[in-house]
Amino acid sequence: MTEYEGGSPLPSDIAQLLRSEREYSDAIPSKAQASLARRLSVPLGASGLHAIGHAARSHAAKKALLGSWTGAAVKGVIVLAASGGVYVGIHRAAKTSEPAALEVAVPTLPPTTVSAATATTEPQPSALAGPLVVVTRALPPVVSAPPKADDPARVAEEHRILDEARDAIVRGEPVKALDATAAHASRFPRGTLAEERYAIRIRALARLGRKAEAESILADMRAHYPHSFLLEGAAADVDGSAAGGTSQTPTVHGSAAGGTSQTPTVHGSAAGGTSQTPTVHGSAAGGTSQTPTVHGSAAGGTSGTIP
Amino acid sequence: MPFVTANSLIGASFGVASPDAPLARAGTTFREVFEGHCAYVWTTLRRLGVEERDVEDVTHDTFVRIAAHLHEYDPSRPIRAWLFVFALRMARDYRRLARHRHEVVGGMVEESAALTPAADDVVSAHETHALVSEALEALDWDKRAVFVACELEELPIAEVAESLGIPRNTAASRLRLARAEFTKAVRRLAMRRQR
């Protein structure tokens, strides 16, 4: 920022300090970067990791490492990353939601099953099989883990159902999205992703023009998750329902910054062209400093409309 | 495309450029972005006040969002400016969580010391970074965000105001205050280190 809008310019030594700081961008520990690559299913070898530190400076070296990733691979990255790793893939193969399925599926899952289930027939580097193999090896063999509150397999199944709902909305089939959220509500009434279920259901109802129902569930959602990052988007959906569902800027409604990651959901018009930076909403309105709501008590029978 | 999920990204073609200088080619990938800019995103999140213990998770979530929006990236724009917006908003959301808030105290110290040229010469890049990081801690988040965006990322203030959803005058006002507070904090820290 060299143009000053009032105020005095920075002293020269401070300006110099900031110039030096601008060049500094290697503060990430290599261990953390490797961990991130694993979590994001970015397949990196030792040479790849070595190159990372120099990537920003050595563009040629970076390019040499780059393979060809397709959209399918990125899709895999997102699904796996957002859903807690390989559990999604395994679950889709096993077509079951019980935690017990994981116990059996992980060690014995034949590669062909994974391929078939993910609709990937060739072991190309761009296919889901790559990230799946990597993550599978990282999984400890689960023998008899008791079902916990945030059991990864159960959360993965929740993600699977809600992904169906989102896909249905993408396809323009909000009724099917409602079916999927209803299925989620019946199987996981107090599930980890109940908060997301609210948001998806509200969106589906808004798409159907059922504004009154959407508003009712929005009110319910506010009651259960007063600080939800998804509230803002859900309210926009309800408003958009009245206004014809158009939105000027791309909007992202995602999960909280820290903690567990959820599948990012995007809505809004990609048109416009004037704004190249998407608008990311992630916070409940207000921003008042209060204790975060304890989640997990969704749809606790306060109303007949289980979202 | 009114509503996009991860699944609907299948088959999307991405046009992503590389560090700072826009590339006129399409087809750069998430992997490229991650490899080339992971350290940048990490560093930026730290500058924006994400605690060390949380920065890996927030970086992860930031890249999940980046992946979901890669198809929207305009290669004629510097990618770091584009990535910064994601980091900025993730950091904002992070700071809004009550458990990540902390009140900034201090700023009452009158004594100060300039950074002498001699000191500049010996201060390593790492030490400079440490000094800047510590001085940034003296700013509350609102001012910190504007300061980092304008002074370290050199983004136009209008763009920063838009990204933060605040009026331009508000952003300019925060920047003025932030400059003064940052300078004061650096002076204070420099004095402390000279003792």
mmCIF file of C-alpha atoms in Angstrom, chain A:
data_model
loop_
_atom_site.group_PDB
_atom_site.id
_atom_site.type_symbol
_atom_site.label_atom_id
_atom_site.label_comp_id
_atom_site.label_asym_id
_atom_site.label_seq_id
_atom_site.Cartn_x
_atom_site.Cartn_y
_atom_site.Cartn_z
ATOM 1 C CA MET A 1 0.000 0.000 0.000
ATOM 2 C CA THR A 2 1.951 2.955 -1.204
ATOM 3 C CA GLU A 3 -0.914 5.341 -1.585
ATOM 4 C CA TYR A 4 -1.829 6.983 1.637
ATOM 5 C CA GLU A 5 -5.307 8.125 2.321
ATOM 6 C CA GLY A 6 -4.682 10.733 4.920
ATOM 7 C CA GLY A 7 -2.471 10.153 7.853
ATOM 8 C CA SER A 8 1.259 10.321 7.671
ATOM 9 C CA PRO A 9 3.385 7.914 5.675
ATOM 10 C CA LEU A 10 5.134 5.175 7.542
ATOM 11 C CA PRO A 11 8.599 5.982 8.846
ATOM 12 C CA SER A 12 11.284 4.708 6.536
ATOM 13 C CA ASP A 13 12.559 2.038 8.895
ATOM 14 C CA ILE A 14 9.060 0.669 9.362
ATOM 15 C CA ALA A 15 8.508 0.701 5.615
ATOM 16 C CA GLN A 16 11.763 -1.203 5.194
ATOM 17 C CA LEU A 17 10.676 -3.710 7.815
ATOM 18 C CA LEU A 18 7.457 -4.310 5.925
ATOM 19 C CA ARG A 19 9.308 -4.689 2.638
ATOM 20 C CA SER A 20 11.409 -7.422 4.189
ATOM 21 C CA GLU A 21 8.374 -9.092 5.656
ATOM 22 C CA ARG A 22 6.653 -9.205 2.279
ATOM 23 C CA GLU A 23 9.406 -11.473 1.033
ATOM 24 C CA TYR A 24 8.937 -13.828 3.897
ATOM 25 C CA SER A 25 6.648 -16.746 3.266
ATOM 26 C CA ASP A 26 8.439 -19.868 4.381
ATOM 27 C CA ALA A 27 7.150 -20.043 7.888
ATOM 28 C CA ILE A 28 5.354 -23.340 7.457
ATOM 29 C CA PRO A 29 7.081 -26.299 9.058
ATOM 30 C CA SER A 30 7.790 -29.033 6.548
ATOM 31 C CA LYS A 31 6.086 -31.544 8.797
ATOM 32 C CA ALA A 32 2.913 -29.493 8.771
ATOM 33 C CA GLN A 33 3.045 -29.142 5.025
ATOM 34 C CA ALA A 34 3.433 -32.876 4.610
ATOM 35 C CA SER A 35 0.504 -33.381 6.942
ATOM 36 C CA LEU A 36 -1.605 -30.956 4.945
ATOM 37 C CA ALA A 37 -0.676 -32.650 1.703
ATOM 38 C CA ARG A 38 -1.804 -35.933 3.188
ATOM 39 C CA ARG A 39 -5.062 -34.517 4.491
ATOM 40 C CA LEU A 40 -5.777 -32.847 1.193
ATOM 41 C CA SER A 41 -4.733 -35.992 -0.650
ATOM 42 C CA VAL A 42 -2.110 -34.188 -2.618
ATOM 43 C CA PRO A 43 0.225 -37.031 -3.583
ATOM 44 C CA LEU A 44 3.726 -35.830 -2.869
ATOM 45 C CA GLY A 45 6.887 -37.825 -2.783
ATOM 46 C CA ALA A 46 10.043 -36.921 -0.947
ATOM 47 C CA SER A 47 11.214 -34.916 -3.931
ATOM 48 C CA GLY A 48 7.914 -33.168 -4.088
ATOM 49 C CA LEU A 49 8.116 -32.167 -0.482
ATOM 50 C CA HIS A 50 11.644 -30.998 -0.944
ATOM 51 C CA ALA A 51 10.589 -28.851 -3.822
ATOM 52 C CA ILE A 52 7.762 -27.235 -1.917
ATOM 53 C CA GLY A 53 10.025 -24.977 0.046
ATOM 54 C CA HIS A 54 11.436 -23.593 -3.155
ATOM 55 C CA ALA A 55 8.303 -23.648 -5.192
ATOM 56 C CA ALA A 56 7.514 -20.010 -4.773
ATOM 57 C CA ARG A 57 10.942 -19.003 -5.886
ATOM 58 C CA SER A 58 11.702 -21.698 -8.438
ATOM 59 C CA HIS A 59 8.821 -21.868 -10.751
ATOM 60 C CA ALA A 60 10.582 -24.129 -13.212
ATOM 61 C CA ALA A 61 11.355 -26.683 -10.553
ATOM 62 C CA LYS A 62 7.776 -26.607 -9.421
ATOM 63 C CA LYS A 63 6.416 -27.151 -12.872
ATOM 64 C CA ALA A 64 8.665 -30.156 -13.376
ATOM 65 C CA LEU A 65 6.927 -31.869 -10.492
ATOM 66 C CA LEU A 66 3.466 -31.284 -11.632
ATOM 67 C CA GLY A 67 1.493 -34.133 -12.962
ATOM 68 C CA SER A 68 -1.772 -33.824 -14.735
ATOM 69 C CA TRP A 69 -4.620 -33.654 -12.375
ATOM 70 C CA THR A 70 -8.117 -33.756 -13.691
ATOM 71 C CA GLY A 71 -11.255 -32.342 -12.253
ATOM 72 C CA ALA A 72 -12.112 -35.802 -11.050
ATOM 73 C CA ALA A 73 -9.008 -35.829 -8.948
ATOM 74 C CA VAL A 74 -9.873 -32.515 -7.411
ATOM 75 C CA LYS A 75 -13.318 -33.780 -6.765
ATOM 76 C CA GLY A 76 -11.746 -36.673 -4.967
ATOM 77 C CA VAL A 77 -9.595 -34.334 -3.002
ATOM 78 C CA ILE A 78 -12.545 -32.338 -1.882
ATOM 79 C CA VAL A 79 -14.740 -35.257 -1.024
ATOM 80 C CA LEU A 80 -12.011 -37.038 0.823
ATOM 81 C CA ALA A 81 -10.762 -33.974 2.578
ATOM 82 C CA ALA A 82 -14.169 -32.757 3.525
ATOM 83 C CA SER A 83 -15.415 -36.077 4.684
ATOM 84 C CA GLY A 84 -12.616 -37.282 6.825
ATOM 85 C CA GLY A 85 -10.342 -39.118 4.458
ATOM 86 C CA VAL A 86 -10.861 -42.465 2.933
ATOM 87 C CA TYR A 87 -13.943 -43.306 4.878
ATOM 88 C CA VAL A 88 -16.168 -41.897 2.211
ATOM 89 C CA GLY A 89 -14.682 -44.045 -0.491
ATOM 90 C CA ILE A 90 -14.828 -47.101 1.642
ATOM 91 C CA HIS A 91 -18.334 -46.375 2.645
ATOM 92 C CA ARG A 92 -19.451 -45.930 -0.873
ATOM 93 C CA ALA A 93 -17.943 -49.241 -1.680
ATOM 94 C CA ALA A 94 -19.512 -50.989 1.245
ATOM 95 C CA LYS A 95 -22.861 -49.250 0.896
ATOM 96 C CA THR A 96 -23.487 -49.432 4.565
ATOM 97 C CA SER A 97 -23.539 -46.961 7.353
ATOM 98 C CA GLU A 98 -22.719 -49.067 10.335
ATOM 99 C CA PRO A 99 -19.389 -48.514 11.967
ATOM 100 C CA ALA A 100 -18.877 -52.242 11.850
ATOM 101 C CA ALA A 101 -18.616 -52.025 8.103
ATOM 102 C CA LEU A 102 -15.385 -50.199 8.461
ATOM 103 C CA GLU A 103 -13.882 -52.905 10.529
ATOM 104 C CA VAL A 104 -14.425 -55.371 7.754
ATOM 105 C CA ALA A 105 -14.024 -53.143 4.796
ATOM 106 C CA VAL A 106 -10.718 -51.541 5.481
ATOM 107 C CA PRO A 107 -8.450 -54.536 5.579
ATOM 108 C CA THR A 108 -10.260 -56.639 3.042
ATOM 109 C CA LEU A 109 -11.464 -54.157 0.496
ATOM 110 C CA PRO A 110 -10.201 -55.380 -2.860
ATOM 111 C CA PRO A 111 -8.895 -52.710 -5.206
ATOM 112 C CA THR A 112 -11.455 -53.642 -7.809
ATOM 113 C CA THR A 113 -14.222 -52.863 -5.403
ATOM 114 C CA VAL A 114 -12.886 -49.418 -4.819
ATOM 115 C CA SER A 115 -12.564 -48.829 -8.516
ATOM 116 C CA ALA A 116 -16.036 -49.951 -9.266
ATOM 117 C CA ALA A 117 -17.564 -48.046 -6.449
ATOM 118 C CA THR A 118 -15.885 -44.846 -7.422
ATOM 119 C CA ALA A 119 -16.639 -45.328 -11.075
ATOM 120 C CA THR A 120 -12.978 -45.243 -11.859
ATOM 121 C CA THR A 121 -11.872 -48.050 -14.062
ATOM 122 C CA GLU A 122 -8.251 -47.314 -14.786
ATOM 123 C CA PRO A 123 -5.461 -46.770 -12.298
ATOM 124 C CA GLN A 124 -4.554 -43.390 -13.687
ATOM 125 C CA PRO A 125 -2.794 -40.924 -11.485
ATOM 126 C CA SER A 126 -5.743 -38.657 -11.775
ATOM 127 C CA ALA A 127 -8.186 -41.229 -10.528
ATOM 128 C CA LEU A 128 -9.584 -41.467 -7.079
ATOM 129 C CA ALA A 129 -7.723 -44.704 -6.599
ATOM 130 C CA GLY A 130 -4.512 -42.770 -6.015
ATOM 131 C CA PRO A 131 -5.618 -40.722 -3.049
ATOM 132 C CA LEU A 132 -7.596 -43.671 -1.757
ATOM 133 C CA VAL A 133 -4.557 -45.902 -1.655
ATOM 134 C CA VAL A 134 -2.523 -43.270 0.100
ATOM 135 C CA VAL A 135 -5.060 -42.653 2.786
ATOM 136 C CA THR A 136 -5.899 -46.299 3.247
ATOM 137 C CA ARG A 137 -2.356 -47.060 4.162
ATOM 138 C CA ALA A 138 -2.427 -44.293 6.704
ATOM 139 C CA LEU A 139 -5.479 -45.763 8.404
ATOM 140 C CA PRO A 140 -4.820 -47.808 11.463
ATOM 141 C CA PRO A 141 -6.619 -51.137 11.402
ATOM 142 C CA VAL A 142 -9.745 -50.575 13.424
ATOM 143 C CA VAL A 143 -10.567 -53.677 15.363
ATOM 144 C CA SER A 144 -13.223 -52.965 17.897
ATOM 145 C CA ALA A 145 -13.572 -49.268 18.371
ATOM 146 C CA PRO A 146 -16.801 -48.516 20.175
ATOM 147 C CA PRO A 147 -19.070 -46.064 18.383
ATOM 148 C CA LYS A 148 -18.163 -42.612 19.566
ATOM 149 C CA ALA A 149 -19.928 -39.337 19.250
ATOM 150 C CA ASP A 150 -17.909 -38.379 16.206
ATOM 151 C CA ASP A 151 -17.180 -41.793 14.824
ATOM 152 C CA PRO A 152 -15.506 -41.123 11.489
ATOM 153 C CA ALA A 153 -17.414 -43.838 9.661
ATOM 154 C CA ARG A 154 -20.708 -42.507 10.869
ATOM 155 C CA VAL A 155 -19.757 -38.966 9.978
ATOM 156 C CA ALA A 156 -18.721 -40.194 6.553
ATOM 157 C CA GLU A 157 -22.112 -41.735 6.062
ATOM 158 C CA GLU A 158 -23.687 -38.485 7.137
ATOM 159 C CA HIS A 159 -21.563 -36.700 4.580
ATOM 160 C CA ARG A 160 -22.605 -39.201 1.938
ATOM 161 C CA ILE A 161 -26.284 -38.612 2.528
ATOM 162 C CA LEU A 162 -25.942 -34.867 2.614
ATOM 163 C CA ASP A 163 -23.743 -34.917 -0.483
ATOM 164 C CA GLU A 164 -26.651 -36.643 -2.197
ATOM 165 C CA ALA A 165 -28.883 -33.850 -1.069
ATOM 166 C CA ARG A 166 -26.514 -31.207 -2.373
ATOM 167 C CA ASP A 167 -26.088 -32.982 -5.661
ATOM 168 C CA ALA A 168 -29.837 -33.159 -6.015
ATOM 169 C CA ILE A 169 -30.063 -29.420 -5.600
ATOM 170 C CA VAL A 170 -27.323 -28.979 -8.178
ATOM 171 C CA ARG A 171 -29.333 -31.137 -10.558
ATOM 172 C CA GLY A 172 -32.370 -29.018 -9.934
ATOM 173 C CA GLU A 173 -34.173 -31.689 -7.968
ATOM 174 C CA PRO A 174 -34.853 -30.109 -4.602
ATOM 175 C CA VAL A 175 -37.516 -32.701 -3.823
ATOM 176 C CA LYS A 176 -34.874 -35.391 -3.856
ATOM 177 C CA ALA A 177 -32.739 -33.192 -1.701
ATOM 178 C CA LEU A 178 -35.561 -33.076 0.816
ATOM 179 C CA ASP A 179 -35.791 -36.857 0.698
ATOM 180 C CA ALA A 180 -32.102 -37.122 1.442
ATOM 181 C CA THR A 181 -32.249 -34.691 4.346
ATOM 182 C CA ALA A 182 -35.246 -36.597 5.693
ATOM 183 C CA ALA A 183 -33.238 -39.795 5.460
ATOM 184 C CA HIS A 184 -30.435 -38.128 7.327
ATOM 185 C CA ALA A 185 -32.837 -36.844 9.951
ATOM 186 C CA SER A 186 -34.291 -40.263 10.550
ATOM 187 C CA ARG A 187 -30.966 -42.035 10.771
ATOM 188 C CA PHE A 188 -28.948 -39.339 12.483
ATOM 189 C CA PRO A 189 -31.406 -37.026 14.204
ATOM 190 C CA ARG A 190 -28.619 -35.644 16.368
ATOM 191 C CA GLY A 191 -25.881 -36.248 13.908
ATOM 192 C CA THR A 192 -22.683 -34.316 13.636
ATOM 193 C CA LEU A 193 -23.926 -32.713 10.455
ATOM 194 C CA ALA A 194 -27.404 -31.861 11.678
ATOM 195 C CA GLU A 195 -26.474 -28.240 11.373
ATOM 196 C CA GLU A 196 -25.648 -28.692 7.696
ATOM 197 C CA ARG A 197 -28.873 -30.606 7.237
ATOM 198 C CA TYR A 198 -30.799 -27.572 8.372
ATOM 199 C CA ALA A 199 -29.046 -25.395 5.812
ATOM 200 C CA ILE A 200 -29.571 -27.833 2.955
ATOM 201 C CA ARG A 201 -33.199 -28.364 3.783
ATOM 202 C CA ILE A 202 -33.780 -24.645 3.935
ATOM 203 C CA ARG A 203 -32.148 -24.256 0.565
ATOM 204 C CA ALA A 204 -34.199 -27.024 -0.975
ATOM 205 C CA LEU A 205 -37.422 -25.572 0.372
ATOM 206 C CA ALA A 206 -36.427 -22.155 -0.883
ATOM 207 C CA ARG A 207 -35.817 -23.598 -4.316
ATOM 208 C CA LEU A 208 -39.265 -25.105 -4.215
ATOM 209 C CA GLY A 209 -40.749 -21.767 -3.280
ATOM 210 C CA ARG A 210 -41.951 -23.146 0.041
ATOM 211 C CA LYS A 211 -40.881 -20.034 1.829
ATOM 212 C CA ALA A 212 -43.006 -20.405 4.926
ATOM 213 C CA GLU A 213 -41.565 -23.828 5.665
ATOM 214 C CA ALA A 214 -38.083 -22.569 4.945
ATOM 215 C CA GLU A 215 -38.586 -19.719 7.367
ATOM 216 C CA SER A 216 -39.918 -22.038 10.012
ATOM 217 C CA ILE A 217 -36.875 -24.269 9.756
ATOM 218 C CA LEU A 218 -34.611 -21.272 9.681
ATOM 219 C CA ALA A 219 -36.123 -20.163 12.976
ATOM 220 C CA ASP A 220 -35.592 -23.639 14.338
ATOM 221 C CA MET A 221 -32.020 -23.579 13.139
ATOM 222 C CA ARG A 222 -31.440 -20.247 14.838
ATOM 223 C CA ALA A 223 -32.741 -21.696 18.059
ATOM 224 C CA HIS A 224 -30.473 -24.712 17.899
ATOM 225 C CA TYR A 225 -27.409 -23.102 16.357
ATOM 226 C CA PRO A 226 -27.527 -19.403 17.153
ATOM 227 C CA HIS A 227 -23.872 -18.985 16.180
ATOM 228 C CA SER A 228 -23.846 -21.217 13.146
ATOM 229 C CA PHE A 229 -21.721 -20.108 10.251
ATOM 230 C CA LEU A 230 -24.415 -21.454 7.984
ATOM 231 C CA LEU A 231 -27.147 -19.197 9.274
ATOM 232 C CA GLU A 232 -26.202 -16.287 7.104
ATOM 233 C CA GLY A 233 -26.421 -18.352 3.952
ATOM 234 C CA ALA A 234 -29.615 -20.025 5.031
ATOM 235 C CA ALA A 235 -31.218 -16.656 5.642
ATOM 236 C CA ALA A 236 -30.031 -15.541 2.221
ATOM 237 C CA ASP A 237 -31.659 -18.615 0.726
ATOM 238 C CA VAL A 238 -34.951 -17.735 2.329
ATOM 239 C CA ASP A 239 -34.655 -14.169 1.128
ATOM 240 C CA GLY A 240 -33.617 -15.344 -2.288
ATOM 241 C CA SER A 241 -36.695 -17.490 -2.397
ATOM 242 C CA ALA A 242 -38.794 -14.372 -2.200
ATOM 243 C CA ALA A 243 -36.650 -12.453 -4.636
ATOM 244 C CA GLY A 244 -36.540 -15.140 -7.244
ATOM 245 C CA GLY A 245 -33.421 -16.848 -6.042
ATOM 246 C CA THR A 246 -30.896 -14.673 -7.775
ATOM 247 C CA SER A 247 -27.742 -13.543 -6.154
ATOM 248 C CA GLN A 248 -25.271 -11.031 -7.422
ATOM 249 C CA THR A 249 -22.118 -12.374 -5.990
ATOM 250 C CA PRO A 250 -20.879 -15.902 -5.591
ATOM 251 C CA THR A 251 -21.323 -16.894 -2.022
ATOM 252 C CA VAL A 252 -19.802 -19.674 -0.088
ATOM 253 C CA HIS A 253 -21.353 -21.169 2.931
ATOM 254 C CA GLY A 254 -19.003 -23.465 4.607
ATOM 255 C CA SER A 255 -17.942 -24.780 7.878
ATOM 256 C CA ALA A 256 -16.309 -23.141 10.794
ATOM 257 C CA ALA A 257 -12.753 -22.137 10.309
ATOM 258 C CA GLY A 258 -11.286 -24.483 12.836
ATOM 259 C CA GLY A 259 -12.069 -27.996 13.753
ATOM 260 C CA THR A 260 -13.812 -30.375 11.502
ATOM 261 C CA SER A 261 -14.116 -29.648 7.851
ATOM 262 C CA GLN A 262 -17.317 -29.929 6.010
ATOM 263 C CA THR A 263 -18.056 -30.156 2.374
ATOM 264 C CA PRO A 264 -17.990 -26.666 0.998
ATOM 265 C CA THR A 265 -21.218 -25.563 -0.480
ATOM 266 C CA VAL A 266 -21.495 -22.795 -2.950
ATOM 267 C CA HIS A 267 -24.514 -20.963 -4.061
ATOM 268 C CA GLY A 268 -25.179 -17.843 -5.902
ATOM 269 C CA SER A 269 -24.707 -16.741 -9.437
ATOM 270 C CA ALA A 270 -21.284 -17.121 -10.929
ATOM 271 C CA ALA A 271 -22.158 -14.425 -13.380
ATOM 272 C CA GLY A 272 -21.161 -10.857 -13.054
ATOM 273 C CA GLY A 273 -17.581 -10.925 -14.096
ATOM 274 C CA THR A 274 -16.795 -7.758 -12.290
ATOM 275 C CA SER A 275 -16.003 -9.469 -9.068
ATOM 276 C CA GLN A 276 -13.319 -12.078 -9.361
ATOM 277 C CA THR A 277 -13.105 -12.707 -5.732
ATOM 278 C CA PRO A 278 -15.849 -14.854 -4.365
ATOM 279 C CA THR A 279 -17.628 -13.759 -1.294
ATOM 280 C CA VAL A 280 -17.168 -16.200 1.489
ATOM 281 C CA HIS A 281 -19.636 -16.047 4.254
ATOM 282 C CA GLY A 282 -18.905 -18.079 7.238
ATOM 283 C CA SER A 283 -20.139 -16.420 10.281
ATOM 284 C CA ALA A 284 -23.324 -15.916 12.065
ATOM 285 C CA ALA A 285 -24.553 -12.410 11.967
ATOM 286 C CA GLY A 286 -23.503 -10.030 14.613
ATOM 287 C CA GLY A 287 -20.192 -11.409 15.570
ATOM 288 C CA THR A 288 -20.807 -10.941 19.220
ATOM 289 C CA SER A 289 -18.438 -12.651 21.511
ATOM 290 C CA GLN A 290 -20.262 -15.389 23.235
ATOM 291 C CA THR A 291 -19.673 -18.921 24.136
ATOM 292 C CA PRO A 292 -20.103 -21.131 21.096
ATOM 293 C CA THR A 293 -23.159 -23.262 21.094
ATOM 294 C CA VAL A 294 -22.663 -26.858 21.974
ATOM 295 C CA HIS A 295 -23.728 -28.759 18.954
ATOM 296 C CA GLY A 296 -25.273 -32.142 18.856
ATOM 297 C CA SER A 297 -28.702 -31.398 20.150
ATOM 298 C CA ALA A 298 -30.280 -30.765 16.827
ATOM 299 C CA ALA A 299 -33.868 -31.559 16.180
ATOM 300 C CA GLY A 300 -34.366 -32.477 19.742
ATOM 301 C CA GLY A 301 -38.089 -32.633 19.502
ATOM 302 C CA THR A 302 -38.780 -28.984 19.897
ATOM 303 C CA SER A 303 -40.845 -28.986 16.800
ATOM 304 C CA GLY A 304 -42.422 -31.312 14.357
ATOM 305 C CA THR A 305 -40.250 -30.187 11.508
ATOM 306 C CA ILE A 306 -37.135 -32.207 11.697
ATOM 307 C CA PRO A 307 -34.841 -30.517 9.209
#
